[in-house]
Short mmCIF file of N, CA and C in Angstrom, two decimals:
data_model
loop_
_atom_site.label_atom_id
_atom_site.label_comp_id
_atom_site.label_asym_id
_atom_site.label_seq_id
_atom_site.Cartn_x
_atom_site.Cartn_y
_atom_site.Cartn_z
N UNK A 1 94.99 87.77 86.68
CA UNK A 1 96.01 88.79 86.57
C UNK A 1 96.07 89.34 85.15
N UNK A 2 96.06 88.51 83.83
CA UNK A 2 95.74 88.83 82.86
C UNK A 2 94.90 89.98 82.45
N UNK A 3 93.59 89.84 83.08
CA UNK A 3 92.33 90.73 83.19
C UNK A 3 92.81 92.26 83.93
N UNK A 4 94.16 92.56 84.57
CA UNK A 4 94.27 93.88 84.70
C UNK A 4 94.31 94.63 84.06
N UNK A 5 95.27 94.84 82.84
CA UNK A 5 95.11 95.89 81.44
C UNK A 5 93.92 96.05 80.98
N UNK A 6 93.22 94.61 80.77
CA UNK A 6 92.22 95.24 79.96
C UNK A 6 91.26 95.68 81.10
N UNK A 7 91.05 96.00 82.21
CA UNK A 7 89.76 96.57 83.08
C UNK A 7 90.44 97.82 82.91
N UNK A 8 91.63 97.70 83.32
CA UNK A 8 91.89 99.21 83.30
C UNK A 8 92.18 100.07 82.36
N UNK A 9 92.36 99.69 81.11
CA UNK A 9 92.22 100.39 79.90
C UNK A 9 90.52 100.96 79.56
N UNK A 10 89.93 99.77 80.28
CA UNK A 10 88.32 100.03 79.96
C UNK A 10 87.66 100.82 81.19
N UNK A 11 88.46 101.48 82.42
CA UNK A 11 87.70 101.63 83.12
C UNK A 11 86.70 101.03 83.87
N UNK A 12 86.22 99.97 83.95
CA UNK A 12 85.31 98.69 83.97
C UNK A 12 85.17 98.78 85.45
N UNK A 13 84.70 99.39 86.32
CA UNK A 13 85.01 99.40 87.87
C UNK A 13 84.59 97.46 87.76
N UNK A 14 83.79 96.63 87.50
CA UNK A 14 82.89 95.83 88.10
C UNK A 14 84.33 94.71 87.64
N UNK A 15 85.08 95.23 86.49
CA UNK A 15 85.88 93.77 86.32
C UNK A 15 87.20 94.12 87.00
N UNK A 16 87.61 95.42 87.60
CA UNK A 16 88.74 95.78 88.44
C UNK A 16 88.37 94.91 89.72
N UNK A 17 87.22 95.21 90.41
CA UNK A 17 86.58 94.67 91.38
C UNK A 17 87.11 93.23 91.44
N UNK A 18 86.81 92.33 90.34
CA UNK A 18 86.93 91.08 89.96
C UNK A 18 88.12 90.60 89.72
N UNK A 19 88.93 91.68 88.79
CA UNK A 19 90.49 91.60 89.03
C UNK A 19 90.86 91.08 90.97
N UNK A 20 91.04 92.36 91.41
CA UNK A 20 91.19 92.87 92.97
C UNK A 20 90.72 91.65 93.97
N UNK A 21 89.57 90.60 93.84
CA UNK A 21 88.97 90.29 94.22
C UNK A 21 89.83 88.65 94.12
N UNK A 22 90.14 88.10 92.72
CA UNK A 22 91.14 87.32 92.22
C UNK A 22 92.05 86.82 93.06
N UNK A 23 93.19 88.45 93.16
CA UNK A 23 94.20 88.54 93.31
C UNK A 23 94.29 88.44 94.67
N UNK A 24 93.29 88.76 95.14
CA UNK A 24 93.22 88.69 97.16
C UNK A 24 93.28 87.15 97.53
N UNK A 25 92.53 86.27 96.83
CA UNK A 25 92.33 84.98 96.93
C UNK A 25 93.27 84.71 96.63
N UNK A 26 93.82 84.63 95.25
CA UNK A 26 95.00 84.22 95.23
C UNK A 26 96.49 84.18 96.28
N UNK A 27 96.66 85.15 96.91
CA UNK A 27 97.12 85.41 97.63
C UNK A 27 97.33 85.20 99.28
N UNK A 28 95.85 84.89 99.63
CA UNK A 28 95.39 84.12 100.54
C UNK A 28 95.94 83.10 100.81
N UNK A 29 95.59 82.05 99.72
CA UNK A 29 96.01 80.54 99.25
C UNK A 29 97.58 80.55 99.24
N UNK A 30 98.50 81.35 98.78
CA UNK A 30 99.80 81.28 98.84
C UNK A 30 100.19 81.90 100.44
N UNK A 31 99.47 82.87 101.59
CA UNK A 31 99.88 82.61 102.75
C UNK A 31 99.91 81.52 103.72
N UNK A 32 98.21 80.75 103.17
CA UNK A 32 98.15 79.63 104.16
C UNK A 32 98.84 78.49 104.05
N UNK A 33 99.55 78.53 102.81
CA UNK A 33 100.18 77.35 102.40
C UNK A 33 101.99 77.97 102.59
N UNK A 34 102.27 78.97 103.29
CA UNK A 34 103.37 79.29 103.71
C UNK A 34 104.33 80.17 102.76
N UNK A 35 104.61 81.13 103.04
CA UNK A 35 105.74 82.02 102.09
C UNK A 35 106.60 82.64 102.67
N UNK A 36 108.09 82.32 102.30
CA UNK A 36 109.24 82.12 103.12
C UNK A 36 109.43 83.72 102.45
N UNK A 37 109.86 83.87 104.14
CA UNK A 37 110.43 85.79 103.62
C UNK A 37 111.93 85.46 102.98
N UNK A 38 112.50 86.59 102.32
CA UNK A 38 113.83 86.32 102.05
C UNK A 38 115.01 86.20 103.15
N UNK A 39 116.41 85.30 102.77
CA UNK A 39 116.58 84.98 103.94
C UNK A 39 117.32 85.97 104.99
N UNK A 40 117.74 87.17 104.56
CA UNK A 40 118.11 87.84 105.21
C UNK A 40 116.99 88.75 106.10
N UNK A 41 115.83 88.59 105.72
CA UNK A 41 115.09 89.61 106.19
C UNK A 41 115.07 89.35 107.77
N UNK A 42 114.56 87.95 108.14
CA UNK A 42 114.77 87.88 109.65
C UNK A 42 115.87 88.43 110.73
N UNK A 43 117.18 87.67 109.62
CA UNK A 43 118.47 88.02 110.52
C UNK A 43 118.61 89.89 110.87
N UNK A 44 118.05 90.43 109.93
CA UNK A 44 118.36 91.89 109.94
C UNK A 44 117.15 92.45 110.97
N UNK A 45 116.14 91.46 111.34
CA UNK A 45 115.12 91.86 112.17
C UNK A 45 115.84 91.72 113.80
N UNK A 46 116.32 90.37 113.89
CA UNK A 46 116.94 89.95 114.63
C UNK A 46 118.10 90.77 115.50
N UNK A 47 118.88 91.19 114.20
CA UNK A 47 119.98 92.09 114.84
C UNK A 47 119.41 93.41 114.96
N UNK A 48 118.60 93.96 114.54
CA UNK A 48 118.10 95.17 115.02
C UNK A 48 117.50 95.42 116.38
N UNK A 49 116.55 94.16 116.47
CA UNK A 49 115.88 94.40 117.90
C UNK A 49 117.52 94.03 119.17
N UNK A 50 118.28 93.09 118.76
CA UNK A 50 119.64 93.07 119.73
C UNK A 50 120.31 94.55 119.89
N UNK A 51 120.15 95.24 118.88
CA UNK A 51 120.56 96.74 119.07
C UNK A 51 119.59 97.47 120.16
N UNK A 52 118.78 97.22 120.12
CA UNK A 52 117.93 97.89 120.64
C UNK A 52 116.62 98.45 120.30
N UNK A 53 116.57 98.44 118.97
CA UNK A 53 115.52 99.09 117.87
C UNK A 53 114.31 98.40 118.56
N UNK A 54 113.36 99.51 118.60
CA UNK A 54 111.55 99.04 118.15
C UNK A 54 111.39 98.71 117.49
N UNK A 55 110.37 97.28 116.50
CA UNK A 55 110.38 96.96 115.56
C UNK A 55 109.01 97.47 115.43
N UNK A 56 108.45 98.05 114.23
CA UNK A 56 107.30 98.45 113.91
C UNK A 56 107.09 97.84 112.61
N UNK A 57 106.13 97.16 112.06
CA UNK A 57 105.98 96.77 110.89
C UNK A 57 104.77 97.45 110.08
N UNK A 58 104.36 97.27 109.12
CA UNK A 58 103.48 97.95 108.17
C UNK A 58 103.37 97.10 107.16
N UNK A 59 102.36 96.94 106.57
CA UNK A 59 101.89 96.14 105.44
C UNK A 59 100.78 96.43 105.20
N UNK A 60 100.68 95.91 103.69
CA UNK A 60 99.41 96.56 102.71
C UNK A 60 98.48 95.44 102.78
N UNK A 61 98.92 94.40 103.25
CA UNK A 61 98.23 92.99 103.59
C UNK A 61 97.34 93.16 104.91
N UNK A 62 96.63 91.79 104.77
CA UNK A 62 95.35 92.28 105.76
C UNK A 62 95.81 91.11 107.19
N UNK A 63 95.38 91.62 108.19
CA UNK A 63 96.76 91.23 109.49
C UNK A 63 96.77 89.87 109.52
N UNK A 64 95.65 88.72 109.39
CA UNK A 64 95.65 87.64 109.60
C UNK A 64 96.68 87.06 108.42
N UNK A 65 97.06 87.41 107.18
CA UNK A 65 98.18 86.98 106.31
C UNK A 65 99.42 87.42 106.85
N UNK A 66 99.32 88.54 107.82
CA UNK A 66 101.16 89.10 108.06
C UNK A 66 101.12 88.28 109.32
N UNK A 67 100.58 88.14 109.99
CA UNK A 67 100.31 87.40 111.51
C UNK A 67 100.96 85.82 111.13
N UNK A 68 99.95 85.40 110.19
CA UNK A 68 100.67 84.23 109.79
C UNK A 68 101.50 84.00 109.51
N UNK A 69 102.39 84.66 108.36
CA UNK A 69 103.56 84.90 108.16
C UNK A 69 104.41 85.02 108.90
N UNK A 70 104.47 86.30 109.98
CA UNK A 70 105.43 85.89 111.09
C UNK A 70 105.78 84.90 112.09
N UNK A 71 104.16 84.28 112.19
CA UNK A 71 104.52 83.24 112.91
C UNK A 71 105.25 82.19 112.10
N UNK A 72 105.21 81.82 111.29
CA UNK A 72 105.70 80.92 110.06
C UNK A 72 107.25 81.11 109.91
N UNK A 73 107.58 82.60 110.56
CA UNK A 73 109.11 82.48 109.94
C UNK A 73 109.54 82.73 111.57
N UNK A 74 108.32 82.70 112.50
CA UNK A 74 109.01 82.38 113.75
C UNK A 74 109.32 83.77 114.58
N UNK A 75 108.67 84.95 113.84
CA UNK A 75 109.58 86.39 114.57
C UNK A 75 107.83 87.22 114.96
N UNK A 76 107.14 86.61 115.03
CA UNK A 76 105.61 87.13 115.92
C UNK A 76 106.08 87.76 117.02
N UNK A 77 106.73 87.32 117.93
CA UNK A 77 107.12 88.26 118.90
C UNK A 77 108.03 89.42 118.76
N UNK A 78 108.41 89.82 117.67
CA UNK A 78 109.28 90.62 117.28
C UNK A 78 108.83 92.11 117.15
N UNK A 79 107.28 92.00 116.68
CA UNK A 79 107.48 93.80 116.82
C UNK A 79 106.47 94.33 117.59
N UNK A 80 107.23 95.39 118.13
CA UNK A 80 106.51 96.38 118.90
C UNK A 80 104.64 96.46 118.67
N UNK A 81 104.85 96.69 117.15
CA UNK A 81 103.89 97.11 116.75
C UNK A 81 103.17 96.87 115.30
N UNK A 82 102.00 96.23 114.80
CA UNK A 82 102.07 95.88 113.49
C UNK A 82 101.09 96.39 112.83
N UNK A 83 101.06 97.18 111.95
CA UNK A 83 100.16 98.03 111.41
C UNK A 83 99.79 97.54 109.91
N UNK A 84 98.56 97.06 109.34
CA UNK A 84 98.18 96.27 108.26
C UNK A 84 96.99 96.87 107.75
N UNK A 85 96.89 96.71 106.50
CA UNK A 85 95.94 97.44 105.34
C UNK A 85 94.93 96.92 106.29
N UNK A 86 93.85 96.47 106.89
CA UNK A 86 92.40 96.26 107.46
C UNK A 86 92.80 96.58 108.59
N UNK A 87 93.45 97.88 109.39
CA UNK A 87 93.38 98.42 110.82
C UNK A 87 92.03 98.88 110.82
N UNK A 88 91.99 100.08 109.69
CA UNK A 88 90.90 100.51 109.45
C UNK A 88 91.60 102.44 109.99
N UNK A 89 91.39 103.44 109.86
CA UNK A 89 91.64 104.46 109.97
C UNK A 89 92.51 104.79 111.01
N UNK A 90 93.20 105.51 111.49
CA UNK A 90 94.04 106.29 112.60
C UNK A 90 93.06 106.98 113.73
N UNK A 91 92.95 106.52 114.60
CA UNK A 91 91.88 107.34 115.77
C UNK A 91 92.74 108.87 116.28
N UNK A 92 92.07 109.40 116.06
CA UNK A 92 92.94 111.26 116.16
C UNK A 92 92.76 111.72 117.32
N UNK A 93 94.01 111.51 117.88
CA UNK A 93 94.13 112.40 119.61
C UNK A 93 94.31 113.59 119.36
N UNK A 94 93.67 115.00 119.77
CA UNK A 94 93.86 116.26 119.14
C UNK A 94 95.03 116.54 119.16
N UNK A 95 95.49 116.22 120.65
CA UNK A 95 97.07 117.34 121.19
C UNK A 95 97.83 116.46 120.09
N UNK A 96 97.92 115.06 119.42
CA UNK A 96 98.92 114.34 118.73
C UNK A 96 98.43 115.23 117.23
N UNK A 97 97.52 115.49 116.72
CA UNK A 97 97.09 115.92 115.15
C UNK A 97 97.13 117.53 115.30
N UNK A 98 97.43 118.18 116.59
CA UNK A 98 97.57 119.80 116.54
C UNK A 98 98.98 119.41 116.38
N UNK A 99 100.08 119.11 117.07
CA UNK A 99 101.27 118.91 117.51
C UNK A 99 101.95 118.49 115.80
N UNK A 100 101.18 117.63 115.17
CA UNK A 100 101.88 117.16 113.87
C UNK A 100 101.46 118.31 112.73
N UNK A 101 100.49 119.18 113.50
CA UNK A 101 100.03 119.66 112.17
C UNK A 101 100.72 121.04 112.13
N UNK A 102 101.00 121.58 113.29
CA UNK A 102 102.34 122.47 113.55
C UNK A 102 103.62 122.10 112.83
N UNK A 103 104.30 120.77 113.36
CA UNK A 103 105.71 120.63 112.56
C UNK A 103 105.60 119.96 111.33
N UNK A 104 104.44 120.00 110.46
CA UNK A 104 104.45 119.07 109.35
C UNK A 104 105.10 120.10 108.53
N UNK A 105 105.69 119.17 107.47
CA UNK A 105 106.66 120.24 106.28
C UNK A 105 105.74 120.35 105.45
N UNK A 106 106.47 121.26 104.20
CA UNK A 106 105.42 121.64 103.08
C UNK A 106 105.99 120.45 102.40
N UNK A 107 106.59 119.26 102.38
CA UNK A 107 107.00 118.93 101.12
C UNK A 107 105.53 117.88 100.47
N UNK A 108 106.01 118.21 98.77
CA UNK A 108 104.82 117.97 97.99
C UNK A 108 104.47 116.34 97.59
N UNK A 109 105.28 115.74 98.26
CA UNK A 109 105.29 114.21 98.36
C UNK A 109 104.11 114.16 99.74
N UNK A 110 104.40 114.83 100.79
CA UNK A 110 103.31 114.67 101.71
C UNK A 110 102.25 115.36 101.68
N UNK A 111 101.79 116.54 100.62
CA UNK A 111 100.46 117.00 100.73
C UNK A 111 99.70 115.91 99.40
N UNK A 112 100.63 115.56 98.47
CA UNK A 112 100.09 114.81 97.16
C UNK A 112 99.55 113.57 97.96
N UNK A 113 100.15 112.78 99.08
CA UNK A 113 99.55 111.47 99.24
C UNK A 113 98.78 111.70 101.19
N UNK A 114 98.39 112.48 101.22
CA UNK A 114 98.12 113.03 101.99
C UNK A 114 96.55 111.53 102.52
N UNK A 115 96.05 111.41 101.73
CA UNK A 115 94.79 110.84 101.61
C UNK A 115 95.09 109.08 101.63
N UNK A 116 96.48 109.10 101.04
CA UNK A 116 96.70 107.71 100.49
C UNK A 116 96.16 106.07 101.90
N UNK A 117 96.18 105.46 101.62
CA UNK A 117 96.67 104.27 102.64
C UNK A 117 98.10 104.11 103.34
N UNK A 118 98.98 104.40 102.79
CA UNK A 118 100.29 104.54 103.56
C UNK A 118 100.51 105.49 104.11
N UNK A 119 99.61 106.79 103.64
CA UNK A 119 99.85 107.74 104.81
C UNK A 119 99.14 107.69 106.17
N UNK A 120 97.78 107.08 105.44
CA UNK A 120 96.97 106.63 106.82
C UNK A 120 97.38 105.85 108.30
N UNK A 121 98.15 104.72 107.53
CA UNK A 121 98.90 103.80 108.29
C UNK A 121 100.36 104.91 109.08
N UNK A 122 101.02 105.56 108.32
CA UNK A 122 101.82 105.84 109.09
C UNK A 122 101.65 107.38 110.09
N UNK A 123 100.58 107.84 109.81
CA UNK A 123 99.81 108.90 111.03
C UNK A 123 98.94 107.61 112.06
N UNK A 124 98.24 106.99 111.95
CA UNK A 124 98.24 105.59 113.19
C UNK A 124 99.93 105.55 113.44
N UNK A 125 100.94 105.35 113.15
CA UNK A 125 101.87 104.33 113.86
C UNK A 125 102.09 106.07 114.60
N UNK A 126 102.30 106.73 114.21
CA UNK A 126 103.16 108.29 114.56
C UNK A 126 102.46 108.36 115.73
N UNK A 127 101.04 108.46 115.74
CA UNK A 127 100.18 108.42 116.98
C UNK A 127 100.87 107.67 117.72
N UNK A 128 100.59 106.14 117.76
CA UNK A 128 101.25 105.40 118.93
C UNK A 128 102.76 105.85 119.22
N UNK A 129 103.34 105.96 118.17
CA UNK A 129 105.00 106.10 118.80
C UNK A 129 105.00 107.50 119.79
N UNK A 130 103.95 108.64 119.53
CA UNK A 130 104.30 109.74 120.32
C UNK A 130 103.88 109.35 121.30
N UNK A 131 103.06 108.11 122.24
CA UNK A 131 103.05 108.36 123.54
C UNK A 131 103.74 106.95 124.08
N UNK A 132 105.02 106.79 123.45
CA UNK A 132 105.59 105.72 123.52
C UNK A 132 106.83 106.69 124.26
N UNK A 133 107.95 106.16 124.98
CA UNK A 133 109.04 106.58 125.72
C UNK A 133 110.00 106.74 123.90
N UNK A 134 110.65 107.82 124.32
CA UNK A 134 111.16 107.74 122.83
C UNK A 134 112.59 107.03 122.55
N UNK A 135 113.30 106.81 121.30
CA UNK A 135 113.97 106.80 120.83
C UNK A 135 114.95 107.39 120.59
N UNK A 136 116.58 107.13 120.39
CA UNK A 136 117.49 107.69 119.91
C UNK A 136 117.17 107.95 118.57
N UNK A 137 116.87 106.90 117.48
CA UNK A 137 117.31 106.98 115.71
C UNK A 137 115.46 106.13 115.62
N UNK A 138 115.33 106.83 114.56
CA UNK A 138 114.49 105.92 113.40
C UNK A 138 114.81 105.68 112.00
N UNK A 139 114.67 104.55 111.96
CA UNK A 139 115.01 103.88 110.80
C UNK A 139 114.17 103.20 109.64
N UNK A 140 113.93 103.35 109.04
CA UNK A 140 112.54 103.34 108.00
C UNK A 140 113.01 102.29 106.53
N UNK A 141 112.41 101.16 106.40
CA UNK A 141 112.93 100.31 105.49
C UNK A 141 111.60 100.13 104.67
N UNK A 142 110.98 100.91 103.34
CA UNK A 142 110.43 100.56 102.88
C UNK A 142 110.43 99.81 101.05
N UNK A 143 109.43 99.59 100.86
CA UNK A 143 109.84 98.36 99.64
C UNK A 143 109.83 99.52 97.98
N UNK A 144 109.77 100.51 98.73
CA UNK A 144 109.77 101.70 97.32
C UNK A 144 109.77 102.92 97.31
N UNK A 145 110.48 103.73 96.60
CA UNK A 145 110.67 105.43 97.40
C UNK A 145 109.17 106.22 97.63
N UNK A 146 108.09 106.18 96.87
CA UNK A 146 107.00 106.73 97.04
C UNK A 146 106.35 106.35 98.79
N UNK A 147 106.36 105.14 99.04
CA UNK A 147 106.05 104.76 101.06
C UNK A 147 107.63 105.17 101.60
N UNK A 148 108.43 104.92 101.00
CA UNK A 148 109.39 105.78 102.23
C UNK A 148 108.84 107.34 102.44
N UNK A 149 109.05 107.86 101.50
CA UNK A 149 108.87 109.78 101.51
C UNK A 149 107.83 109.67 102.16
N UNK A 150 106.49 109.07 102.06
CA UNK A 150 105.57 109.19 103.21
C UNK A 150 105.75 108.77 104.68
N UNK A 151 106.69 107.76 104.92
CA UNK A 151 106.88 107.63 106.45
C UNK A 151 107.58 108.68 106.39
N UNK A 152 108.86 109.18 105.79
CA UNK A 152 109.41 109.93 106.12
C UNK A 152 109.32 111.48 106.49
N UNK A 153 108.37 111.90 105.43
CA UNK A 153 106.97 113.09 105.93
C UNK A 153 106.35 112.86 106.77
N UNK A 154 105.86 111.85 107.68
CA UNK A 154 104.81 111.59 108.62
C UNK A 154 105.65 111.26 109.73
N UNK A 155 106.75 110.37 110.09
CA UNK A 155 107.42 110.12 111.44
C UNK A 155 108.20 111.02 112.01
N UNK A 156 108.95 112.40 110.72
CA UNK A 156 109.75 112.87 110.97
C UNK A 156 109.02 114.78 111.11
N UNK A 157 107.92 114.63 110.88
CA UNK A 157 107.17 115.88 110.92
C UNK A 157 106.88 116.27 112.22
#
């Protein structure tokens, strides 16, 4: 972790790599050995799906660490749907990518990350939810305003 400033001050693709590469392992090792979500996070999972809510999840993690995880805190059966950094791209149904590309807004949060990974992920979930029976409300809980404004450009477009 140390080694991030300086690759990236230096540009160094080969020791970012090595950084990146680190930090995955590292991280690994702290899922298999168990990492307790915070404690409210379940209960608020809990009472949402009793409302009624779809639970859709998203993560930048690769599925066998979120998989584990949920099973670990016991709520695997909990969502609808789980969408994780190694899905691998959004498969494009035309009538779903004509249909979004009609009501998409101009705003400059969604043409700037247009390319990103969280936008990727949340044009996959938008896909599945449009041929899903719909919803009253969506509700969008993300860990920082830059991935909210993108679900929120992408679910609500």
């Amino acid at each position: 972790v140390a080694l991030i400033p300086l690759a990236l001050q230096r540009a160094d693709p080969p020791c970012v790599t090595l950084c990146a590469l680190q930090a995955e392992s590292a991280w690994r090792t702290r899922c298999a050995h168990g990492i307790a979500l915070h404690a409210t996070v379940g209960a608020q999972l809990l009472a949402a799906q009793a409302r009624g809510a779809r639970i859709v999840l998203r993560a930048d993690s690769a599925r066998r660490e979120v998989e584990g995880m949920l099973r670990q805190a016991g709520l695997d059966a909990l969502a609808a749907l789980v969408r994780c950094a190694d899905d691998g791209p959004p498969r494009v149904d035309p009538s779903v990518a004509a249909n979004a590309t009609a009501n998409a807004t101009a705003s400059a949060t969604a043409n700037a990350t247009a390319s990103s990974t969280a936008a990727q992920s949340y044009r996959a979930i938008a896909q599945r939810l449009a041929v899903w029976p719909p919803i009253a409300r969506t509700t969008i809980h993300e860990a920082g305003r830059y991935a909210t404004a993108i679900a929120s450009a992408t679910l609500r477009a």
